[in-house]
Short mmCIF file of C-alpha atoms and ligand atoms in Angstrom, two decimals:
data_model
loop_
_atom_site.label_atom_id
_atom_site.label_comp_id
_atom_site.label_asym_id
_atom_site.label_seq_id
_atom_site.Cartn_x
_atom_site.Cartn_y
_atom_site.Cartn_z
CA MET A 524 -62.11 245.16 -0.87
CA ASP A 525 -58.64 243.75 -1.52
CA PRO A 526 -58.49 240.52 0.47
CA ILE A 527 -54.86 241.10 1.42
CA SER A 528 -55.55 244.42 3.07
CA ALA A 529 -58.89 243.27 4.45
CA PRO A 530 -58.92 243.74 8.20
CA HIS A 531 -58.41 240.70 10.42
CA PHE A 532 -59.24 241.02 14.10
CA ILE A 533 -57.91 238.62 16.71
CA ILE A 534 -60.23 238.27 19.70
CA PHE A 535 -58.88 236.72 22.89
CA PRO A 536 -61.62 236.50 25.53
CA PHE A 537 -60.94 235.81 29.20
CA MET A 538 -62.00 232.33 30.24
CA SER A 539 -65.26 233.09 31.95
CA ARG A 540 -68.74 232.98 30.54
CA GLY A 541 -69.51 236.60 31.32
CA HIS A 542 -66.37 237.90 29.61
CA THR A 543 -66.60 235.58 26.60
CA ILE A 544 -70.23 235.89 25.49
CA PRO A 545 -70.19 239.63 24.65
CA LEU A 546 -66.95 239.23 22.69
CA LEU A 547 -68.39 236.41 20.59
CA TYR A 548 -71.25 238.73 19.74
CA LEU A 549 -68.72 241.44 18.84
CA GLY A 550 -67.03 238.90 16.55
CA ARG A 551 -70.34 238.51 14.73
CA LEU A 552 -70.75 242.27 14.36
CA LEU A 553 -67.26 242.50 12.87
CA ARG A 554 -68.00 239.66 10.45
CA GLN A 555 -71.12 241.53 9.30
CA ARG A 556 -68.73 244.29 8.25
CA SER A 557 -66.50 241.94 6.24
CA VAL A 558 -63.79 241.89 8.89
CA ALA A 559 -62.09 238.50 9.21
CA VAL A 560 -62.21 237.28 12.81
CA THR A 561 -60.14 234.70 14.68
CA ILE A 562 -60.96 233.78 18.26
CA ILE A 563 -58.11 232.58 20.44
CA THR A 564 -59.01 230.36 23.36
CA THR A 565 -57.93 227.21 25.20
CA ALA A 566 -58.79 223.64 24.35
CA GLY A 567 -61.12 223.39 27.33
CA ASN A 568 -63.13 226.42 26.27
CA SER A 569 -63.20 225.94 22.53
CA PRO A 570 -66.06 223.37 22.21
CA CYS A 571 -68.51 225.81 23.75
CA ILE A 572 -67.27 228.69 21.59
CA ARG A 573 -67.29 226.55 18.45
CA ASP A 574 -70.84 225.52 19.17
CA SER A 575 -72.10 229.07 19.63
CA LEU A 576 -70.38 230.23 16.41
CA ARG A 577 -71.22 227.23 14.24
CA ASP A 578 -73.37 229.34 11.90
CA THR A 579 -70.42 231.66 11.14
CA ASP A 580 -67.01 231.34 9.44
CA ILE A 581 -65.17 232.82 12.40
CA LYS A 582 -61.94 230.87 12.97
CA ILE A 583 -61.04 229.45 16.34
CA VAL A 584 -57.46 228.76 17.43
CA GLU A 585 -56.68 226.76 20.57
CA LEU A 586 -53.75 227.37 22.89
CA PRO A 587 -52.84 224.96 25.69
CA PHE A 588 -53.84 226.17 29.16
CA PRO A 589 -50.86 226.27 31.57
CA LYS A 590 -50.48 223.09 33.61
CA GLU A 591 -49.70 222.44 37.27
CA ILE A 592 -50.48 225.91 38.54
CA ASN A 593 -50.44 226.27 42.29
CA GLY A 594 -53.97 227.18 43.37
CA VAL A 595 -55.74 226.08 40.17
CA PRO A 596 -57.31 222.58 40.23
CA PRO A 597 -56.10 220.48 37.28
CA GLY A 598 -58.41 220.55 34.28
CA VAL A 599 -60.09 223.83 35.21
CA GLU A 600 -59.83 226.30 32.32
CA SER A 601 -62.69 228.63 33.16
CA THR A 602 -63.40 230.80 36.20
CA ASP A 603 -66.96 229.44 36.23
CA LYS A 604 -65.48 226.11 37.38
CA LEU A 605 -63.13 227.48 40.04
CA PRO A 606 -64.02 226.12 43.49
CA SER A 607 -63.73 229.59 45.03
CA MET A 608 -62.84 233.16 44.20
CA ALA A 609 -59.58 232.62 46.12
CA CYS A 610 -58.37 230.74 43.03
CA PHE A 611 -59.07 233.71 40.78
CA LEU A 612 -55.68 235.37 41.08
CA PRO A 613 -53.56 232.24 40.47
CA PHE A 614 -55.86 231.43 37.55
CA ALA A 615 -55.69 234.89 35.97
CA ASN A 616 -51.98 235.26 36.62
CA SER A 617 -51.18 231.86 35.13
CA THR A 618 -52.30 233.09 31.70
CA LYS A 619 -48.98 234.96 31.50
CA LEU A 620 -47.47 231.56 30.76
CA MET A 621 -49.42 231.51 27.50
CA GLN A 622 -47.49 234.41 26.04
CA GLN A 623 -45.05 232.35 23.94
CA ASP A 624 -47.81 230.23 22.40
CA PHE A 625 -49.89 233.33 21.81
CA GLU A 626 -47.06 235.07 19.99
CA ASP A 627 -46.24 231.99 17.91
CA THR A 628 -49.90 231.88 16.88
CA ILE A 629 -49.98 235.55 15.90
CA GLN A 630 -46.86 235.08 13.76
CA THR A 631 -48.11 232.04 11.92
CA LEU A 632 -51.61 233.23 11.03
CA GLU A 633 -52.51 232.76 7.37
CA GLN A 634 -53.81 236.32 7.16
CA SER A 635 -51.83 238.75 9.27
CA ALA A 636 -53.57 240.38 12.23
CA THR A 637 -54.75 243.97 12.01
CA CYS A 638 -55.73 244.27 15.61
CA ILE A 639 -55.86 242.30 18.86
CA ILE A 640 -58.87 242.60 21.12
CA SER A 641 -58.04 241.02 24.46
CA ASP A 642 -59.48 241.02 27.92
CA ILE A 643 -58.24 243.53 30.48
CA ILE A 644 -56.96 240.57 32.56
CA PHE A 645 -54.50 239.74 29.74
CA GLY A 646 -52.37 242.87 30.23
CA TRP A 647 -49.38 240.86 28.95
CA THR A 648 -50.92 240.79 25.45
CA GLN A 649 -50.16 244.52 25.24
CA LYS A 650 -46.44 243.63 25.14
CA SER A 651 -47.04 241.04 22.43
CA ALA A 652 -49.08 243.49 20.37
CA ALA A 653 -46.39 246.16 20.72
CA LYS A 654 -43.71 243.65 19.69
CA PHE A 655 -45.51 243.04 16.38
CA GLY A 656 -46.68 246.63 15.91
CA ILE A 657 -50.35 245.62 16.08
CA PRO A 658 -52.86 247.77 17.98
CA ARG A 659 -54.38 246.19 21.10
CA LEU A 660 -57.91 247.04 22.16
CA VAL A 661 -59.03 246.12 25.66
CA PHE A 662 -62.32 244.62 26.76
CA SER A 663 -63.16 244.66 30.47
CA GLY A 664 -66.80 243.67 30.58
CA MET A 665 -67.53 246.75 32.70
CA GLY A 666 -69.55 249.86 31.98
CA ILE A 667 -67.75 253.18 31.63
CA PHE A 668 -69.28 254.74 34.76
CA SER A 669 -67.72 252.13 37.04
CA THR A 670 -64.47 252.10 35.04
CA THR A 671 -64.21 255.88 35.42
CA MET A 672 -64.94 255.77 39.16
CA TYR A 673 -62.21 253.17 39.71
CA GLN A 674 -59.78 255.30 37.71
CA ILE A 675 -60.68 258.47 39.66
CA LEU A 676 -60.16 256.59 42.92
CA TYR A 677 -56.76 255.36 41.75
CA LYS A 678 -55.53 258.63 40.22
CA ASN A 679 -57.16 261.39 42.28
CA ARG A 680 -57.71 259.62 45.60
CA PRO A 681 -60.86 261.53 46.64
CA HIS A 682 -61.33 258.98 49.44
CA ALA A 683 -57.95 259.63 51.04
CA GLY A 684 -59.34 261.62 53.95
CA THR A 685 -62.29 259.40 54.87
CA VAL A 686 -62.37 257.88 58.34
CA SER A 687 -64.50 254.85 57.60
CA LEU A 688 -65.60 252.62 54.75
CA ASP A 689 -69.04 254.24 54.91
CA THR A 690 -68.03 257.93 55.05
CA PRO A 691 -69.40 259.60 51.91
CA PHE A 692 -66.92 261.51 49.78
CA LEU A 693 -67.37 263.75 46.75
CA ILE A 694 -66.04 262.93 43.32
CA PRO A 695 -64.13 265.83 41.74
CA ASP A 696 -65.83 267.09 38.56
CA PHE A 697 -69.10 265.32 39.49
CA PRO A 698 -70.56 267.46 42.27
CA LYS A 699 -73.81 265.54 42.50
CA LEU A 700 -72.09 262.25 43.07
CA LYS A 701 -71.32 260.87 46.53
CA LEU A 702 -69.64 257.52 46.98
CA THR A 703 -68.22 255.55 49.87
CA ARG A 704 -65.20 253.29 50.00
CA ASN A 705 -67.64 250.40 50.42
CA ASP A 706 -68.77 251.02 46.83
CA PHE A 707 -65.40 249.60 45.80
CA GLU A 708 -64.34 245.99 46.04
CA PRO A 709 -61.65 244.98 48.55
CA PRO A 710 -58.74 245.68 48.48
CA PHE A 711 -59.58 248.88 46.55
CA CYS A 712 -61.79 250.12 49.37
CA GLU A 713 -58.60 250.50 51.39
CA ILE A 714 -56.90 253.88 51.23
CA GLU A 715 -53.63 252.14 50.41
CA PRO A 716 -54.57 248.90 48.66
CA THR A 717 -51.84 246.31 49.09
CA GLY A 718 -51.35 242.66 48.29
CA GLU A 719 -50.89 240.47 45.27
CA PHE A 720 -54.35 241.11 43.83
CA ALA A 721 -53.94 244.89 44.03
CA ASP A 722 -50.53 244.59 42.37
CA PHE A 723 -51.97 242.38 39.64
CA MET A 724 -54.78 244.81 38.87
CA VAL A 725 -52.39 247.78 38.80
CA GLU A 726 -50.35 245.85 36.23
CA GLN A 727 -53.47 245.38 34.07
CA SER A 728 -54.38 249.01 34.48
CA ILE A 729 -50.93 250.16 33.29
CA ALA A 730 -51.23 247.84 30.28
CA LEU A 731 -54.66 249.36 29.57
CA GLU A 732 -53.16 252.86 29.53
CA LYS A 733 -50.57 251.72 26.99
CA SER A 734 -53.21 250.10 24.79
CA ASP A 735 -55.01 251.63 21.83
CA GLY A 736 -58.62 251.58 22.84
CA LEU A 737 -61.22 250.34 25.29
CA ILE A 738 -64.23 248.44 24.00
CA VAL A 739 -67.31 249.03 26.11
CA ASN A 740 -70.35 246.81 26.14
CA GLY A 741 -72.69 249.74 26.48
CA PHE A 742 -74.11 252.56 24.44
CA TYR A 743 -73.16 256.21 24.48
CA GLU A 744 -76.59 257.53 25.47
CA LEU A 745 -76.61 255.56 28.74
CA GLU A 746 -73.32 256.85 30.15
CA SER A 747 -72.51 259.80 27.88
CA ILE A 748 -71.04 262.18 30.46
CA TYR A 749 -68.72 259.45 31.72
CA VAL A 750 -67.70 258.38 28.22
CA ASP A 751 -66.76 261.98 27.39
CA TYR A 752 -64.98 262.40 30.71
CA TRP A 753 -63.01 259.17 30.28
CA ASN A 754 -61.94 260.18 26.79
CA GLN A 755 -60.86 263.66 27.90
CA LYS A 756 -59.13 262.77 31.16
CA PHE A 757 -58.01 259.19 30.94
CA GLY A 758 -58.11 257.00 27.89
CA PRO A 759 -57.36 255.01 25.85
CA LYS A 760 -60.37 256.00 23.84
CA ALA A 761 -63.56 254.25 24.88
CA TRP A 762 -65.64 252.79 22.07
CA CYS A 763 -69.22 252.06 23.13
CA VAL A 764 -70.38 249.38 20.72
CA GLY A 765 -73.13 247.68 22.73
CA PRO A 766 -75.35 246.33 23.92
CA LEU A 767 -73.43 243.20 22.90
CA ARG A 768 -75.94 240.50 23.52
CA VAL A 769 -76.29 236.81 22.99
CA ALA A 770 -77.64 235.99 19.56
CA LYS A 771 -81.38 235.44 19.64
CA PRO A 772 -82.12 232.04 21.17
CA GLN A 773 -83.14 229.57 18.53
CA ARG A 774 -85.16 226.64 19.71
CA THR A 775 -86.11 224.13 17.10
CA ALA A 776 -89.70 222.98 17.26
CA ALA A 777 -88.48 219.51 18.19
CA VAL A 778 -87.04 220.71 21.50
CA GLU A 779 -89.66 221.20 24.12
CA LYS A 780 -89.94 224.52 25.92
CA PRO A 781 -88.24 224.31 29.32
CA LEU A 782 -90.61 224.00 32.26
CA HIS A 783 -89.82 227.46 33.58
CA MET A 784 -90.81 229.02 30.24
CA GLN A 785 -94.07 227.10 30.31
CA TRP A 786 -94.60 228.33 33.86
CA LEU A 787 -94.08 231.92 32.67
CA ASP A 788 -96.63 231.34 29.90
CA GLY A 789 -99.11 230.27 32.56
CA LYS A 790 -98.43 233.35 34.69
CA PHE A 791 -98.89 235.58 31.66
CA ALA A 792 -102.21 233.93 30.88
CA GLU A 793 -103.33 234.62 34.47
CA GLY A 794 -102.26 238.25 34.11
CA GLU A 795 -99.78 237.75 36.93
CA PRO A 796 -96.52 239.77 36.69
CA VAL A 797 -93.36 237.85 37.54
CA LEU A 798 -90.18 238.96 39.30
CA TYR A 799 -87.12 237.22 37.87
CA VAL A 800 -84.52 236.58 40.59
CA SER A 801 -80.89 235.72 39.86
CA PHE A 802 -77.64 236.64 41.57
CA GLY A 803 -75.27 235.40 38.91
CA THR A 804 -72.87 232.51 39.11
CA GLN A 805 -69.87 233.87 41.01
CA ALA A 806 -71.16 235.34 44.26
CA LYS A 807 -71.97 233.01 47.12
CA LEU A 808 -74.61 234.02 49.66
CA SER A 809 -74.62 232.86 53.27
CA SER A 810 -77.41 230.63 54.50
CA GLU A 811 -78.68 233.45 56.76
CA GLN A 812 -78.79 235.92 53.89
CA LEU A 813 -80.56 233.49 51.58
CA ASN A 814 -83.20 232.88 54.23
CA GLU A 815 -83.89 236.61 54.64
CA ILE A 816 -84.28 236.93 50.86
CA ALA A 817 -86.56 233.90 50.66
CA MET A 818 -88.80 235.21 53.45
CA GLY A 819 -88.88 238.65 51.87
CA LEU A 820 -89.96 237.17 48.55
CA GLU A 821 -92.58 235.04 50.27
CA ASN A 822 -94.01 237.96 52.27
CA SER A 823 -94.14 240.21 49.21
CA GLN A 824 -96.71 237.85 47.66
CA ALA A 825 -95.05 238.41 44.28
CA SER A 826 -94.76 235.63 41.71
CA CYS A 827 -91.08 234.85 41.28
CA LEU A 828 -88.88 232.80 39.01
CA TRP A 829 -85.73 232.24 41.06
CA VAL A 830 -82.57 230.78 39.54
CA LEU A 831 -80.74 229.27 42.46
CA ARG A 832 -77.88 226.81 42.58
CA SER A 833 -78.63 223.53 44.29
CA GLU A 834 -76.37 224.39 47.24
CA GLY A 835 -78.54 227.46 47.72
CA VAL A 836 -81.69 225.37 47.72
CA LYS A 837 -80.18 223.23 50.50
CA TYR A 838 -80.09 226.30 52.74
CA LEU A 839 -83.86 226.71 52.37
CA PRO A 840 -85.42 223.46 53.63
CA GLY A 841 -89.16 223.30 52.97
CA PHE A 842 -89.26 226.65 51.19
CA GLU A 843 -89.84 225.31 47.70
CA LYS A 844 -92.83 223.26 48.80
CA LYS A 845 -94.36 226.02 50.89
CA VAL A 846 -94.33 228.64 48.12
CA LYS A 847 -94.71 226.44 45.07
CA LYS A 848 -97.83 228.20 43.80
CA ARG A 849 -96.10 231.52 43.46
CA VAL A 850 -92.37 230.85 43.35
CA MET A 851 -90.65 228.60 40.86
CA ILE A 852 -87.08 227.66 41.66
CA VAL A 853 -84.84 226.67 38.77
CA LYS A 854 -81.57 224.90 39.54
CA GLU A 855 -80.11 224.38 36.09
CA TRP A 856 -78.50 226.89 33.73
CA VAL A 857 -81.10 229.06 32.00
CA ASP A 858 -81.20 231.29 28.98
CA GLN A 859 -81.50 234.58 30.82
CA MET A 860 -82.27 236.64 27.72
CA GLU A 861 -85.18 234.38 26.93
CA ILE A 862 -86.59 234.77 30.45
CA LEU A 863 -86.14 238.55 30.55
CA ASN A 864 -87.87 238.87 27.20
CA HIS A 865 -90.90 236.89 28.32
CA LYS A 866 -94.01 239.05 28.48
CA ALA A 867 -94.78 237.97 32.05
CA VAL A 868 -91.45 239.23 33.46
CA LYS A 869 -91.86 242.73 34.92
CA GLY A 870 -88.88 243.04 37.24
CA PHE A 871 -85.41 241.64 37.83
CA LEU A 872 -83.92 241.20 41.29
CA SER A 873 -80.29 241.20 40.23
CA HIS A 874 -76.72 241.32 41.52
CA CYS A 875 -76.15 243.97 38.80
CA GLY A 876 -73.40 242.18 36.91
CA TRP A 877 -72.91 244.31 33.81
CA ASN A 878 -74.12 241.70 31.32
CA SER A 879 -77.30 241.25 33.34
CA VAL A 880 -77.79 245.02 33.41
CA MET A 881 -77.46 245.22 29.62
CA GLU A 882 -79.79 242.28 29.12
CA SER A 883 -82.42 243.68 31.47
CA LEU A 884 -82.40 247.13 29.88
CA THR A 885 -82.67 245.78 26.35
CA ALA A 886 -85.53 243.54 27.48
CA ASN A 887 -87.39 246.49 28.98
CA VAL A 888 -87.28 245.14 32.54
CA PRO A 889 -86.60 247.45 35.54
CA ILE A 890 -84.03 246.26 38.06
CA LEU A 891 -84.15 245.72 41.80
CA ALA A 892 -80.48 246.08 42.63
CA PHE A 893 -78.82 243.76 45.13
CA PRO A 894 -75.10 244.21 44.34
CA MET A 895 -72.63 241.74 45.81
CA MET A 896 -69.13 241.95 44.42
CA ALA A 897 -66.75 243.34 41.79
CA GLU A 898 -68.06 246.66 40.38
CA GLN A 899 -71.70 245.77 41.02
CA HIS A 900 -72.21 248.42 43.74
CA LEU A 901 -71.25 251.13 41.25
CA ASN A 902 -73.52 249.62 38.62
CA ALA A 903 -76.34 249.81 41.16
CA ARG A 904 -75.62 253.50 41.75
CA LEU A 905 -75.70 254.14 38.01
CA LEU A 906 -79.04 252.38 37.59
CA VAL A 907 -80.78 253.81 40.64
CA GLU A 908 -79.28 257.27 41.17
CA GLU A 909 -78.08 258.29 37.73
CA THR A 910 -80.45 256.62 35.30
CA GLY A 911 -83.64 255.93 37.25
CA VAL A 912 -84.25 252.45 35.90
CA GLY A 913 -83.95 250.61 39.16
CA LEU A 914 -84.63 250.53 42.89
CA ARG A 915 -82.18 249.29 45.46
CA ILE A 916 -82.30 246.90 48.37
CA LEU A 917 -80.07 248.25 51.13
CA PRO A 918 -78.47 246.60 54.15
CA SER A 919 -79.89 247.52 57.55
CA ASN A 920 -76.68 248.98 58.98
CA GLY A 921 -76.69 252.07 56.76
CA SER A 922 -73.85 250.91 54.53
CA VAL A 923 -74.08 249.90 50.87
CA ARG A 924 -72.51 246.58 51.84
CA GLY A 925 -73.81 244.30 54.56
CA PHE A 926 -76.64 242.11 55.76
CA VAL A 927 -80.06 242.64 54.17
CA GLU A 928 -83.20 241.91 56.18
CA THR A 929 -86.50 240.31 55.19
CA LYS A 930 -88.58 243.45 55.61
CA GLU A 931 -86.37 245.44 53.22
CA VAL A 932 -86.65 242.74 50.54
CA GLU A 933 -90.41 242.58 51.02
CA LYS A 934 -90.85 246.36 50.87
CA MET A 935 -88.72 246.88 47.78
CA VAL A 936 -90.20 243.94 45.85
CA LYS A 937 -93.69 245.33 46.53
CA GLU A 938 -92.57 248.76 45.41
CA LEU A 939 -91.00 247.52 42.19
CA MET A 940 -93.82 245.21 41.21
CA GLY A 941 -96.79 247.26 42.28
CA GLY A 942 -95.94 250.67 43.70
CA GLU A 943 -96.01 254.13 42.19
CA LYS A 944 -92.23 254.19 41.90
CA GLY A 945 -92.40 251.01 39.85
CA LYS A 946 -94.53 252.81 37.27
CA ALA A 947 -92.06 255.67 36.85
CA LEU A 948 -89.24 253.17 36.47
CA ARG A 949 -91.10 251.32 33.77
CA GLN A 950 -91.44 254.50 31.77
CA LYS A 951 -87.74 255.31 32.15
CA VAL A 952 -86.62 251.81 31.24
CA GLU A 953 -88.74 251.99 28.10
CA GLU A 954 -86.89 255.17 27.10
CA ILE A 955 -83.54 253.52 27.76
CA ARG A 956 -84.50 250.44 25.81
CA GLU A 957 -85.44 252.57 22.85
CA ALA A 958 -82.11 254.39 23.07
CA ALA A 959 -80.29 251.05 23.23
CA PHE A 960 -82.15 249.85 20.20
CA ALA A 961 -81.55 253.05 18.27
CA ALA A 962 -77.82 252.86 19.10
CA THR A 963 -77.42 249.49 17.45
CA VAL A 964 -79.31 250.02 14.20
CA ASP A 965 -77.80 251.50 11.05
CA GLY A 966 -76.59 255.01 11.78
CA GLY A 967 -76.97 254.68 15.57
CA SER A 968 -74.16 255.57 17.97
CA SER A 969 -72.90 252.03 18.61
CA TRP A 970 -73.25 251.11 14.96
CA GLN A 971 -71.14 254.11 13.93
CA SER A 972 -68.73 253.67 16.77
CA LEU A 973 -67.84 250.19 15.55
CA ASN A 974 -67.30 251.46 11.99
CA PHE A 975 -65.07 254.27 13.28
CA LEU A 976 -63.19 251.82 15.48
CA ILE A 977 -62.40 249.74 12.40
CA ASP A 978 -61.32 252.93 10.59
CA ASP A 979 -59.16 253.83 13.50
CA VAL A 980 -57.23 250.58 13.75
CA CYS A 981 -57.03 250.02 9.99
CA GLY A 982 -55.74 253.52 9.41
CA LYS A 983 -58.18 254.04 6.58
CA ARG A 984 -61.71 255.17 6.05
CA PHE A 985 -63.36 251.84 6.55
CA SER A 986 -66.74 253.49 6.90
CA GLN A 987 -66.33 254.94 3.39
CA ILE A 988 -65.28 251.61 1.96
CA TYR A 989 -68.17 250.08 3.78
CA SER A 990 -70.62 252.52 2.26
CA LEU A 991 -69.28 251.70 -1.21
CA LEU A 992 -69.33 247.94 -0.80
CA THR A 993 -71.30 246.31 -3.57
CA LYS A 994 -72.47 243.60 -1.24
CA LYS A 995 -73.75 246.11 1.26
CA GLU A 996 -77.33 244.89 0.94
CA GLU A 997 -76.19 241.46 1.93
CA LEU A 998 -74.36 242.83 4.94
CA LEU A 999 -77.36 244.86 5.87
CA ALA A 1000 -79.77 242.01 5.32
CA ARG A 1001 -79.65 241.36 9.03
CA PRO A 1002 -79.07 244.79 10.54
CA LEU A 1003 -77.61 244.96 14.00
CA GLY A 1004 -80.35 245.22 16.49
CA GLN A 1005 -82.87 243.52 14.25
CA ASP A 1006 -83.23 240.78 16.81
CA ILE A 1007 -83.76 243.31 19.59
CA LEU A 1008 -86.65 244.65 17.59
CA GLU A 1009 -88.07 241.19 17.12
CA ILE A 1010 -87.67 240.20 20.72
CA ASN A 1011 -89.17 243.39 22.03
CA SER A 1012 -92.19 243.69 19.84
CA LYS A 1013 -94.11 242.59 22.92
C1 NAG B 1103 -47.60 235.50 38.38
O1 NAG B 1103 -46.96 234.82 37.32
C2 NAG B 1103 -45.60 235.15 37.15
C3 NAG B 1103 -45.10 234.46 35.89
O2 NAG B 1103 -45.44 233.14 35.87
C4 NAG B 1103 -44.85 234.73 38.41
O3 NAG B 1103 -43.49 235.08 38.29
C5 NAG B 1103 -45.46 235.43 39.62
O4 NAG B 1103 -44.87 234.97 40.81
C6 NAG B 1103 -46.95 235.17 39.70
N1 NAG B 1103 -47.55 235.98 40.74
C7 NAG B 1103 -48.53 235.55 41.51
C8 NAG B 1103 -49.06 236.52 42.51
O5 NAG B 1103 -49.00 234.43 41.44
C1 NAG B 1104 -72.19 247.36 57.64
O1 NAG B 1104 -71.71 246.04 57.38
C2 NAG B 1104 -70.74 245.94 56.35
C3 NAG B 1104 -70.42 244.48 56.16
O2 NAG B 1104 -70.10 243.85 57.34
C4 NAG B 1104 -69.51 246.77 56.70
O3 NAG B 1104 -68.58 246.72 55.64
C5 NAG B 1104 -69.97 248.20 56.93
O4 NAG B 1104 -68.87 249.01 57.24
C6 NAG B 1104 -71.01 248.25 58.01
N1 NAG B 1104 -71.42 249.63 58.16
C7 NAG B 1104 -71.82 250.15 59.33
C8 NAG B 1104 -72.18 251.60 59.30
O5 NAG B 1104 -71.87 249.50 60.35
#
């Protein structure tokens, strides 16, 4: 391929772990197809990105993060380090101040950009892309089911006549589907959402509509009717190119296995199935709620590996000691993919963040859904009601949002880990895992989708060029999905 016309994709991930990791993986997939890739980030985020891409020739360009922003503590350049979600809007909005630096960077690149892939939060990059006549593709980190439901709510307002947050309403064109306003995050659960956050998100949504494509970390077979619907009714075109996962963890022999992995080995040797418990990094649970969960886990008699921040552990005095035979609490950051792929892990009590969902499904682990924020309630509906790969823990007041009691946690954990329903789920999740795997190998839907996406933005038949490439064997030496196969040969 002529190096001058060779495609060059600019990837600009939002500064949060969950939004960045899948895009770094996408960068790798593009590199495998001979596409040059440059990642744009801030100085505070680049060391971590550099480290995770050190085995590649992907370029990284740093932009300064805006200074002295009201509501953002100095030095914080990632949402993972924000003291509370109240800082999210000032943080996200402040990125608008990066526009000049971003545009200067785009103009001075050695190889001109073919395409900009930027996070949905960076709606302003659509204007920059348009200025230079470069297509912009959007990444939101969400699945297409939840994205579609938010769009239907915004455009068609099926909830307009509901009297309460818990009144079920039908979704036009999907007669089997019933949602409530509580499935949507405030302020979007309001009939007339108002306020700065609502305004900000509407801005991003308008920029999305003006953009040239939507990259989805998912695979067609999982959400096909919603992918088709989105492409027919809304757009821009959704490209399902996932699951976009972390590269396979590589531990050198010199580094000792973490204690929690050794503990899982022990449980596997005893023939004892383990429930992995993690609610992600953003949501904060009240002390009362954590105690109900802890008691539920204890009463269920299940073996659990619980990733809990130290402030969470403080809410549970004496718990760790009391249950130490069956429950291991981990306070530090863990490699979630590694845990989910351990042979002992047979269930995942999860907040249903989309990355966690993808990781659990590709690791063949059914989900016990405990959604908390963002689009997680819709993800839970997809998993439990639409796909049949999960069970759900529900609040006691009959809503999808609210306080969850001990007995519900206990009952559902028992059901997932031992009950009849658990068995059916395991079979379904196996099917889904196989579909996910098939999507990412040569000729699969996600594999092809990425080739067609490159065709689409390059305005030429990349997939034909690709099939003629002399170095194709080299590119195919490590087919996409190969590591899924390796990990899952359990
Ligand atoms: C968002 O940023 C713009 C540009 O810096 C500013 O004019 C606006 O007031 C900010 N809005 C909010 C809600 O912070
Ligand atoms: C249950 O509690 C949640 C959270 O407080 C609330 O949003 C919901 O409307 C309540 N539902 C009912 C039926 O009381």
